[in-house]
Amino acid sequence: MKYKNSLAFAQQLDKEDQLAYLRNQFYIPKDKNGNDWLYFTGNSLGLQPKSTKEYINQELEDWANLGVEGHFEAKNPWLHYHEYLTDKMAKIVGAKPVEVVVMNTLTTNLHLLMVSFYRPTKSKYKIVIESDAFPSDRYAVQSQLKFHGFSEDDVIEWKPRKGSALLNIDDLEKIVENQGDEIALLLIGGVNYYTGQYLDLKRIAEIGHSKDCVVGIDLAHGAGNIQPNLHDSGVDFAAWCTYKYLNSGPGSLAGLFVHEKHAKNKDLPRFAGWWNHNKSTRFNMRMPFDVMEGAEGWQLSNPPILSMAAIKASLDLFDEIGMDALREKSEKLTGYFEFLIDEIGAEDIKIITPKNPKERGCQLSIQVKNTDKSLHQKLTEKNIITDWREPDVIRCAPTPMYNSFEDVYKMVSILKGIL
Ligand SMILES: *Cc1c(COP(=O)(O)O)cnc(C)c1O
């Protein structure tokens, strides 16, 4: 694609964009004078679809009018509510419905998955993470190690090479080749939250499995951003939140994936509650525990319907558009963003995210040398909402759902002005 550095060109791209109409289906926050913010933090909290209120109101109405009968009599009977989300969520992450469930929150799901899939022995107990793993993931694996009587130093870090911010998968292969006999689990961010690097999940699964290590993926920055094809990748498990690219509201519930190869294994150790007990006898109440097959077999509690209603609103939008169309726009939009940043031509600015569109989602992490957080403040004063990471990186995520080519053009012009 041949890009041009002009507002008219950006506006032309918006005119040709088949998905441009979606922006109007979201609330775009505005400043005091009624000007739209340039919102580049869909990787942190996605914006609210205008339809979300209706979906939540439906459940509030049914609760008001039906009380407990809403479990059966609501327009969307609550008893089955999580099932309304499964097929659509499965499509977003490239999984089979039996492999996916929406429940709990992300870190909680990682722990529940490690209960089943982190089964250390005296000699095979270490856990591999990226050196720049998201803090919550690091704390989760360290606490699992300690819980099983090991030390938090038994984490093995997969580090970028000197002079690069990015991970090289050959280095993971070496770690597993050399230390695989001691490694029980690989828990890797499929799209790294800091650099935006999208890793080859299939290759990670092959590397891990070559030495009988379990492979788990955190998809917080992947779900709704790239198509991870979880089933074909062969990874054992994955989890992701829905409040980032999936636009389901602050602190909303998370997704969980367990590969089909484990679906019928009722011997996997796990925690139990009434919601992973066999649906058909759940309400007999006096039956011995009988675990459900598939990802549903990791649920514990009956879920919060109001939060699920927000997820339903968002997933209906994703389903209408499809990940293919979203990805197509996303590559173009982020490509244009990259082009404009490069056009600034300043030596102090460097994009640390991979150049290859197949190795990234929509986010670009821009390193600005010789600066500090005041740059971020100046951007914010100009209505540009980005995310600052110490010491010198701005993370910006133009999302294909509600960001325009004009947003990207304006953002880069203002950034150039500030610099
Ligand atoms: C956002 C994010 C989290 C947040 O975890 P919660 O349990 O939802 O608070 C965890 N891990 C990664 C990689 C994230 O990007």
Tab-separated table of C-alpha atoms and ligand atoms in Angstrom:
chain	number	residue	atom	x	y	z
A	1	MET	CA	0.000	0.000	0.000
A	2	LYS	CA	1.328	3.412	-1.042
A	3	TYR	CA	0.543	5.958	1.695
A	4	LYS	CA	0.639	9.751	1.542
A	5	ASN	CA	1.361	12.185	4.319
A	6	SER	CA	-1.690	14.457	4.090
A	7	LEU	CA	-4.994	15.023	5.838
A	8	ALA	CA	-6.829	14.710	2.522
A	9	PHE	CA	-5.294	11.268	1.956
A	10	ALA	CA	-6.267	10.132	5.486
A	11	GLN	CA	-9.826	11.328	4.872
A	12	GLN	CA	-9.891	9.504	1.544
A	13	LEU	CA	-8.890	6.258	3.301
A	14	ASP	CA	-11.753	6.809	5.772
A	15	LYS	CA	-14.173	7.295	2.884
A	16	GLU	CA	-13.088	4.013	1.317
A	17	ASP	CA	-13.178	2.160	4.640
A	18	GLN	CA	-16.054	-0.361	4.716
A	19	LEU	CA	-15.885	-0.436	8.531
A	20	ALA	CA	-15.912	3.351	9.056
A	21	TYR	CA	-19.606	3.207	10.078
A	22	LEU	CA	-18.651	1.315	13.261
A	23	ARG	CA	-17.131	4.382	14.919
A	24	ASN	CA	-20.612	5.811	15.280
A	25	GLN	CA	-21.688	2.731	17.240
A	26	PHE	CA	-19.308	3.654	20.086
A	27	TYR	CA	-19.256	6.485	22.600
A	28	ILE	CA	-16.096	8.476	21.867
A	29	PRO	CA	-15.116	10.523	24.968
A	30	LYS	CA	-14.963	14.282	24.379
A	31	ASP	CA	-13.200	17.268	25.948
A	32	LYS	CA	-15.014	20.201	27.605
A	33	ASN	CA	-15.526	21.876	24.250
A	34	GLY	CA	-17.137	18.835	22.702
A	35	ASN	CA	-14.130	17.721	20.621
A	36	ASP	CA	-13.563	13.975	20.326
A	37	TRP	CA	-10.578	12.603	22.146
A	38	LEU	CA	-8.064	10.834	19.941
A	39	TYR	CA	-8.344	7.557	21.813
A	40	PHE	CA	-5.394	5.187	21.418
A	41	THR	CA	-5.838	3.074	24.527
A	42	GLY	CA	-8.197	0.355	23.351
A	43	ASN	CA	-5.382	-1.964	24.471
A	44	SER	CA	-6.070	-0.893	28.033
A	45	LEU	CA	-9.816	-0.216	28.176
A	46	GLY	CA	-11.907	-0.512	25.021
A	47	LEU	CA	-14.622	2.096	24.449
A	48	GLN	CA	-18.291	1.482	25.162
A	49	PRO	CA	-20.546	0.281	22.349
A	50	LYS	CA	-23.771	2.320	22.306
A	51	SER	CA	-25.719	-0.950	22.364
A	52	THR	CA	-24.265	-2.062	25.727
A	53	LYS	CA	-26.851	-0.118	27.757
A	54	GLU	CA	-29.750	-1.877	26.023
A	55	TYR	CA	-28.250	-5.290	26.693
A	56	ILE	CA	-27.707	-4.527	30.379
A	57	ASN	CA	-31.104	-2.829	30.700
A	58	GLN	CA	-32.778	-5.967	29.383
A	59	GLU	CA	-31.358	-7.940	32.302
A	60	LEU	CA	-32.132	-5.185	34.839
A	61	GLU	CA	-35.747	-5.140	33.582
A	62	ASP	CA	-36.053	-8.902	33.762
A	63	TRP	CA	-34.581	-8.920	37.243
A	64	ALA	CA	-37.033	-6.174	38.321
A	65	ASN	CA	-40.022	-7.962	36.829
A	66	LEU	CA	-39.183	-11.602	37.398
A	67	GLY	CA	-36.851	-11.897	40.373
A	68	VAL	CA	-35.535	-15.428	40.660
A	69	GLU	CA	-37.806	-16.610	37.839
A	70	GLY	CA	-35.462	-14.742	35.498
A	71	HIS	CA	-33.184	-17.787	35.553
A	72	PHE	CA	-35.809	-19.491	33.372
A	73	GLU	CA	-38.231	-16.771	32.225
A	74	ALA	CA	-35.961	-13.863	31.266
A	75	LYS	CA	-35.804	-13.037	27.570
A	76	ASN	CA	-32.316	-14.552	27.737
A	77	PRO	CA	-32.741	-17.094	30.541
A	78	TRP	CA	-29.866	-16.523	32.984
A	79	LEU	CA	-29.333	-20.195	33.619
A	80	HIS	CA	-27.764	-20.582	30.181
A	81	TYR	CA	-26.308	-17.101	29.839
A	82	HIS	CA	-22.631	-18.049	29.472
A	83	GLU	CA	-23.601	-20.356	26.617
A	84	TYR	CA	-24.826	-17.393	24.534
A	85	LEU	CA	-21.237	-16.126	24.472
A	86	THR	CA	-19.382	-19.333	23.688
A	87	ASP	CA	-19.697	-19.708	19.899
A	88	LYS	CA	-18.899	-16.076	19.186
A	89	MET	CA	-15.965	-15.983	21.589
A	90	ALA	CA	-14.657	-19.242	20.104
A	91	LYS	CA	-14.640	-17.685	16.620
A	92	ILE	CA	-12.708	-14.644	17.840
A	93	VAL	CA	-9.855	-16.815	19.138
A	94	GLY	CA	-10.056	-19.543	16.487
A	95	ALA	CA	-11.261	-22.300	18.804
A	96	LYS	CA	-13.996	-24.937	18.895
A	97	PRO	CA	-16.950	-24.107	21.158
A	98	VAL	CA	-16.093	-27.008	23.488
A	99	GLU	CA	-12.723	-25.364	24.110
A	100	VAL	CA	-13.997	-21.977	25.311
A	101	VAL	CA	-15.893	-20.518	28.249
A	102	VAL	CA	-16.324	-17.004	29.649
A	103	MET	CA	-15.843	-16.869	33.427
A	104	ASN	CA	-14.047	-15.063	36.270
A	105	THR	CA	-11.252	-12.620	35.528
A	106	LEU	CA	-7.944	-13.159	33.780
A	107	THR	CA	-5.505	-13.709	36.635
A	108	THR	CA	-8.038	-15.910	38.420
A	109	ASN	CA	-8.369	-18.039	35.301
A	110	LEU	CA	-4.601	-18.348	34.981
A	111	HIS	CA	-4.488	-19.706	38.527
A	112	LEU	CA	-7.342	-22.159	37.959
A	113	LEU	CA	-5.638	-23.351	34.774
A	114	MET	CA	-2.346	-23.798	36.606
A	115	VAL	CA	-4.137	-25.903	39.224
A	116	SER	CA	-4.738	-28.371	36.397
A	117	PHE	CA	-1.792	-27.786	34.094
A	118	TYR	CA	1.093	-26.855	36.368
A	119	ARG	CA	1.832	-30.226	37.961
A	120	PRO	CA	5.450	-29.964	39.038
A	121	THR	CA	7.565	-32.916	40.154
A	122	LYS	CA	10.810	-32.833	42.170
A	123	SER	CA	12.879	-32.623	39.006
A	124	LYS	CA	10.536	-30.954	36.479
A	125	TYR	CA	9.032	-27.820	38.021
A	126	LYS	CA	10.373	-24.613	36.456
A	127	ILE	CA	8.190	-22.101	34.599
A	128	VAL	CA	9.263	-20.075	31.547
A	129	ILE	CA	7.877	-16.552	31.034
A	130	GLU	CA	8.986	-13.579	28.933
A	131	SER	CA	11.408	-11.298	30.793
A	132	ASP	CA	8.930	-8.490	30.113
A	133	ALA	CA	5.846	-10.437	31.144
A	134	PHE	CA	2.909	-8.432	32.497
A	135	PRO	CA	3.367	-8.087	36.291
A	136	SER	CA	0.182	-9.966	37.181
A	137	ASP	CA	1.363	-12.999	35.178
A	138	ARG	CA	4.763	-12.904	36.843
A	139	TYR	CA	3.231	-12.679	40.318
A	140	ALA	CA	0.844	-15.508	39.443
A	141	VAL	CA	3.584	-17.937	38.384
A	142	GLN	CA	5.866	-16.948	41.289
A	143	SER	CA	3.061	-17.617	43.759
A	144	GLN	CA	2.305	-20.967	42.099
A	145	LEU	CA	5.948	-21.952	42.456
A	146	LYS	CA	5.934	-21.017	46.141
A	147	PHE	CA	2.590	-22.723	46.680
A	148	HIS	CA	4.179	-25.956	45.462
A	149	GLY	CA	7.207	-25.495	47.727
A	150	PHE	CA	9.634	-24.086	45.153
A	151	SER	CA	11.327	-20.697	44.998
A	152	GLU	CA	10.226	-17.701	42.950
A	153	ASP	CA	13.713	-17.864	41.416
A	154	ASP	CA	12.615	-21.014	39.625
A	155	VAL	CA	11.125	-18.770	36.938
A	156	ILE	CA	13.188	-18.913	33.732
A	157	GLU	CA	13.081	-15.686	31.729
A	158	TRP	CA	13.028	-15.652	27.945
A	159	LYS	CA	14.904	-12.413	27.226
A	160	PRO	CA	15.378	-10.261	24.133
A	161	ARG	CA	18.912	-10.193	22.760
A	162	LYS	CA	21.181	-7.232	23.527
A	163	GLY	CA	20.202	-4.150	21.560
A	164	SER	CA	16.682	-5.359	20.776
A	165	ALA	CA	13.409	-5.089	22.648
A	166	LEU	CA	11.962	-8.089	20.797
A	167	LEU	CA	12.001	-11.788	21.560
A	168	ASN	CA	13.614	-14.263	19.193
A	169	ILE	CA	11.914	-17.645	19.145
A	170	ASP	CA	15.188	-19.468	18.495
A	171	ASP	CA	16.208	-18.393	21.999
A	172	LEU	CA	13.111	-20.050	23.475
A	173	GLU	CA	14.026	-23.191	21.560
A	174	LYS	CA	17.497	-23.124	23.110
A	175	ILE	CA	16.128	-22.658	26.625
A	176	VAL	CA	13.846	-25.657	26.203
A	177	GLU	CA	16.533	-27.759	24.510
A	178	ASN	CA	18.992	-27.116	27.336
A	179	GLN	CA	16.708	-27.036	30.369
A	180	GLY	CA	13.515	-28.717	29.170
A	181	ASP	CA	13.909	-31.645	31.564
A	182	GLU	CA	13.480	-29.182	34.454
A	183	ILE	CA	10.667	-27.159	32.876
A	184	ALA	CA	7.049	-27.999	33.663
A	185	LEU	CA	5.282	-25.044	32.032
A	186	LEU	CA	5.690	-22.278	29.461
A	187	LEU	CA	3.343	-19.354	30.159
A	188	ILE	CA	3.816	-16.757	27.444
A	189	GLY	CA	1.983	-13.575	26.430
A	190	GLY	CA	0.799	-14.244	22.858
A	191	VAL	CA	0.998	-10.525	22.098
A	192	ASN	CA	3.434	-8.805	24.452
A	193	TYR	CA	1.762	-5.937	26.303
A	194	TYR	CA	4.870	-3.735	26.165
A	195	THR	CA	6.287	-4.189	22.659
A	196	GLY	CA	3.138	-5.347	20.850
A	197	GLN	CA	5.084	-8.320	19.433
A	198	TYR	CA	2.814	-11.174	18.305
A	199	LEU	CA	4.579	-14.490	18.751
A	200	ASP	CA	4.216	-17.664	16.700
A	201	LEU	CA	1.969	-19.699	19.003
A	202	LYS	CA	2.195	-22.873	16.959
A	203	ARG	CA	5.963	-22.850	17.157
A	204	ILE	CA	5.863	-22.138	20.904
A	205	ALA	CA	3.560	-25.143	21.341
A	206	GLU	CA	5.884	-27.374	19.307
A	207	ILE	CA	8.937	-26.219	21.233
A	208	GLY	CA	7.282	-26.803	24.602
A	209	HIS	CA	5.789	-30.162	23.692
A	210	SER	CA	9.113	-31.438	22.304
A	211	LYS	CA	10.244	-31.734	25.929
A	212	ASP	CA	6.867	-32.558	27.490
A	213	CYS	CA	6.321	-29.074	28.876
A	214	VAL	CA	2.753	-27.789	29.118
A	215	VAL	CA	2.127	-24.641	27.050
A	216	GLY	CA	-0.206	-21.853	28.193
A	217	ILE	CA	-0.817	-18.493	26.527
A	218	ASP	CA	-1.992	-15.181	27.952
A	219	LEU	CA	-4.018	-13.523	25.223
A	220	ALA	CA	-4.971	-10.298	27.027
A	221	HIS	CA	-3.444	-8.256	24.193
A	222	GLY	CA	-4.382	-10.726	21.478
A	223	ALA	CA	-8.117	-11.398	21.811
A	224	GLY	CA	-10.046	-9.179	19.408
A	225	ASN	CA	-6.760	-7.798	18.055
A	226	ILE	CA	-5.176	-10.658	16.093
A	227	GLN	CA	-6.493	-14.100	15.117
A	228	PRO	CA	-4.506	-16.526	17.304
A	229	ASN	CA	-6.067	-19.711	15.844
A	230	LEU	CA	-5.852	-21.318	19.255
A	231	HIS	CA	-7.115	-24.737	18.235
A	232	ASP	CA	-4.669	-25.187	15.367
A	233	SER	CA	-1.808	-23.761	17.387
A	234	GLY	CA	-1.993	-26.800	19.660
A	235	VAL	CA	-1.350	-24.861	22.895
A	236	ASP	CA	-2.794	-26.574	25.964
A	237	PHE	CA	-4.579	-23.618	27.508
A	238	ALA	CA	-5.088	-19.865	27.240
A	239	ALA	CA	-6.867	-17.022	29.033
A	240	TRP	CA	-7.676	-13.399	28.187
A	241	CYS	CA	-9.643	-10.457	29.518
A	242	THR	CA	-12.539	-8.822	27.660
A	243	TYR	CA	-12.137	-5.185	28.695
A	244	LYS	CA	-9.254	-4.383	26.337
A	245	TYR	CA	-9.881	-5.010	22.621
A	246	LEU	CA	-13.158	-6.763	23.380
A	247	ASN	CA	-14.812	-3.568	24.667
A	248	SER	CA	-16.781	-5.229	27.462
A	249	GLY	CA	-16.329	-2.717	30.267
A	250	PRO	CA	-13.924	-2.152	33.169
A	251	GLY	CA	-13.059	-5.331	35.061
A	252	SER	CA	-15.373	-7.431	32.918
A	253	LEU	CA	-15.119	-11.220	32.811
A	254	ALA	CA	-12.410	-13.191	31.073
A	255	GLY	CA	-12.184	-15.947	28.491
A	256	LEU	CA	-10.652	-19.366	29.029
A	257	PHE	CA	-9.473	-21.934	26.483
A	258	VAL	CA	-8.598	-25.560	27.106
A	259	HIS	CA	-7.569	-27.507	24.026
A	260	GLU	CA	-9.946	-30.222	22.840
A	261	LYS	CA	-7.293	-32.874	23.492
A	262	HIS	CA	-7.958	-32.322	27.225
A	263	ALA	CA	-11.747	-31.963	26.930
A	264	LYS	CA	-12.669	-35.458	28.063
A	265	ASN	CA	-9.881	-35.956	30.569
A	266	LYS	CA	-11.877	-36.053	33.799
A	267	ASP	CA	-8.772	-37.116	35.729
A	268	LEU	CA	-7.102	-33.722	35.381
A	269	PRO	CA	-6.881	-32.319	38.914
A	270	ARG	CA	-9.019	-29.225	39.304
A	271	PHE	CA	-11.106	-27.280	41.773
A	272	ALA	CA	-14.841	-27.880	41.815
A	273	GLY	CA	-18.054	-25.966	42.351
A	274	TRP	CA	-21.634	-26.493	41.278
A	275	TRP	CA	-21.078	-24.785	37.918
A	276	ASN	CA	-18.609	-27.365	36.621
A	277	HIS	CA	-20.861	-30.180	37.747
A	278	ASN	CA	-22.939	-31.996	35.128
A	279	LYS	CA	-25.705	-29.616	33.972
A	280	SER	CA	-28.390	-32.278	33.865
A	281	THR	CA	-28.082	-33.177	37.555
A	282	ARG	CA	-26.841	-29.824	38.913
A	283	PHE	CA	-30.083	-29.027	40.681
A	284	ASN	CA	-30.599	-32.409	42.284
A	285	MET	CA	-28.154	-31.001	44.805
A	286	ARG	CA	-27.345	-34.327	46.431
A	287	MET	CA	-25.431	-35.965	43.590
A	288	PRO	CA	-21.712	-36.725	43.888
A	289	PHE	CA	-19.571	-34.328	41.841
A	290	ASP	CA	-19.573	-35.185	38.142
A	291	VAL	CA	-17.342	-32.841	36.155
A	292	MET	CA	-18.463	-31.411	32.805
A	293	GLU	CA	-16.436	-31.994	29.649
A	294	GLY	CA	-14.583	-29.211	27.869
A	295	ALA	CA	-13.759	-25.702	29.046
A	296	GLU	CA	-17.045	-25.484	30.982
A	297	GLY	CA	-15.500	-28.005	33.337
A	298	TRP	CA	-13.382	-25.210	34.861
A	299	GLN	CA	-16.293	-23.012	35.972
A	300	LEU	CA	-17.059	-22.761	39.677
A	301	SER	CA	-19.864	-20.264	40.230
A	302	ASN	CA	-22.981	-19.048	38.544
A	303	PRO	CA	-21.770	-15.995	36.636
A	304	PRO	CA	-22.561	-12.248	36.913
A	305	ILE	CA	-25.213	-11.673	34.252
A	306	LEU	CA	-24.837	-7.870	34.091
A	307	SER	CA	-21.197	-8.147	33.101
A	308	MET	CA	-21.992	-10.925	30.657
A	309	ALA	CA	-24.659	-8.728	29.049
A	310	ALA	CA	-21.940	-6.186	28.228
A	311	ILE	CA	-19.827	-8.966	26.717
A	312	LYS	CA	-22.800	-10.161	24.685
A	313	ALA	CA	-23.276	-6.661	23.230
A	314	SER	CA	-19.640	-6.535	22.181
A	315	LEU	CA	-19.457	-10.062	20.802
A	316	ASP	CA	-22.527	-9.419	18.648
A	317	LEU	CA	-20.607	-6.562	17.031
A	318	PHE	CA	-17.521	-8.713	16.462
A	319	ASP	CA	-19.682	-11.440	15.022
A	320	GLU	CA	-21.353	-9.069	12.580
A	321	ILE	CA	-17.985	-7.926	11.219
A	322	GLY	CA	-15.699	-10.934	11.638
A	323	MET	CA	-12.038	-10.980	12.602
A	324	ASP	CA	-10.887	-11.198	8.957
A	325	ALA	CA	-12.361	-7.836	8.006
A	326	LEU	CA	-11.135	-6.282	11.244
A	327	ARG	CA	-7.607	-7.557	10.719
A	328	GLU	CA	-7.579	-6.297	7.157
A	329	LYS	CA	-8.439	-2.775	8.281
A	330	SER	CA	-6.146	-3.038	11.279
A	331	GLU	CA	-3.075	-3.824	9.166
A	332	LYS	CA	-3.812	-0.843	6.953
A	333	LEU	CA	-4.500	1.535	9.850
A	334	THR	CA	-1.389	0.579	11.818
A	335	GLY	CA	0.634	0.549	8.577
A	336	TYR	CA	-0.449	4.144	7.974
A	337	PHE	CA	0.433	5.073	11.564
A	338	GLU	CA	3.899	3.551	11.124
A	339	PHE	CA	4.386	5.348	7.806
A	340	LEU	CA	3.559	8.721	9.386
A	341	ILE	CA	5.839	8.159	12.387
A	342	ASP	CA	8.678	7.257	10.027
A	343	GLU	CA	7.931	10.442	8.040
A	344	ILE	CA	8.697	12.566	11.123
A	345	GLY	CA	12.257	11.454	10.441
A	346	ALA	CA	13.535	12.249	13.932
A	347	GLU	CA	16.463	10.202	15.212
A	348	ASP	CA	15.063	10.160	18.724
A	349	ILE	CA	11.958	8.258	17.687
A	350	LYS	CA	12.035	4.513	17.234
A	351	ILE	CA	9.182	2.044	16.870
A	352	ILE	CA	10.103	-1.050	18.884
A	353	THR	CA	7.131	-3.129	17.656
A	354	PRO	CA	7.982	-5.554	14.804
A	355	LYS	CA	7.770	-4.148	11.269
A	356	ASN	CA	6.163	-7.270	9.850
A	357	PRO	CA	2.342	-6.935	10.140
A	358	LYS	CA	2.143	-10.704	10.784
A	359	GLU	CA	4.203	-10.227	13.943
A	360	ARG	CA	2.088	-7.524	15.531
A	361	GLY	CA	-1.477	-6.463	16.185
A	362	CYS	CA	-2.689	-2.859	16.030
A	363	GLN	CA	-0.411	-1.481	18.773
A	364	LEU	CA	2.797	0.400	18.084
A	365	SER	CA	5.179	1.010	20.967
A	366	ILE	CA	7.098	4.163	20.229
A	367	GLN	CA	10.327	4.836	22.026
A	368	VAL	CA	11.216	8.519	22.299
A	369	LYS	CA	14.776	9.061	23.479
A	370	ASN	CA	15.787	12.021	25.654
A	371	THR	CA	12.287	12.602	26.943
A	372	ASP	CA	10.238	11.987	30.054
A	373	LYS	CA	6.634	11.692	31.113
A	374	SER	CA	5.980	15.358	30.267
A	375	LEU	CA	5.668	14.265	26.625
A	376	HIS	CA	2.751	12.058	27.604
A	377	GLN	CA	1.186	14.947	29.553
A	378	LYS	CA	1.494	17.267	26.570
A	379	LEU	CA	-0.214	14.695	24.368
A	380	THR	CA	-3.004	14.342	26.918
A	381	GLU	CA	-3.484	18.127	27.013
A	382	LYS	CA	-4.070	17.911	23.261
A	383	ASN	CA	-6.783	15.257	23.716
A	384	ILE	CA	-4.524	12.379	22.698
A	385	ILE	CA	-5.000	9.455	25.031
A	386	THR	CA	-1.997	7.116	24.997
A	387	ASP	CA	-0.267	4.950	27.532
A	388	TRP	CA	3.150	5.832	28.953
A	389	ARG	CA	5.602	3.151	30.098
A	390	GLU	CA	8.768	4.163	31.928
A	391	PRO	CA	11.371	5.065	30.958
A	392	ASP	CA	10.540	6.293	27.441
A	393	VAL	CA	7.840	4.338	25.601
A	394	ILE	CA	4.411	5.494	24.441
A	395	ARG	CA	2.068	2.647	23.602
A	396	CYS	CA	-0.577	3.580	21.020
A	397	ALA	CA	-3.247	1.241	19.739
A	398	PRO	CA	-5.368	2.458	16.828
A	399	THR	CA	-8.208	-0.052	16.917
A	400	PRO	CA	-10.012	-0.940	13.689
A	401	MET	CA	-13.418	-0.830	15.430
A	402	TYR	CA	-13.533	2.874	16.243
A	403	ASN	CA	-10.310	4.620	15.235
A	404	SER	CA	-10.083	6.406	11.896
A	405	PHE	CA	-7.220	7.165	9.533
A	406	GLU	CA	-7.863	10.815	10.366
A	407	ASP	CA	-7.289	10.061	14.094
A	408	VAL	CA	-3.920	8.616	13.234
A	409	TYR	CA	-2.996	11.533	10.977
A	410	LYS	CA	-3.952	14.127	13.598
A	411	MET	CA	-2.153	12.273	16.346
A	412	VAL	CA	1.133	12.146	14.461
A	413	SER	CA	0.922	15.826	13.413
A	414	ILE	CA	0.432	16.842	17.040
A	415	LEU	CA	3.242	14.557	18.210
A	416	LYS	CA	5.527	16.081	15.601
A	417	GLY	CA	4.564	19.582	16.783
A	418	ILE	CA	5.383	18.725	20.402
A	419	LEU	CA	8.740	17.203	19.486
B	1	LIG	C1	-4.367	-6.647	31.255
B	1	LIG	C2	-3.559	-7.817	31.616
B	1	LIG	C3	-3.774	-8.512	32.818
B	1	LIG	C4	-4.789	-8.039	33.822
B	1	LIG	O1	-5.247	-9.079	34.617
B	1	LIG	P1	-6.652	-8.988	35.376
B	1	LIG	O2	-6.700	-10.269	36.116
B	1	LIG	O3	-7.731	-8.852	34.338
B	1	LIG	O4	-6.634	-7.788	36.261
B	1	LIG	C5	-3.000	-9.641	33.053
B	1	LIG	N1	-2.071	-10.067	32.166
B	1	LIG	C6	-1.843	-9.415	31.005
B	1	LIG	C7	-0.826	-9.918	30.046
B	1	LIG	C8	-2.564	-8.270	30.707
B	1	LIG	O5	-2.323	-7.613	29.570
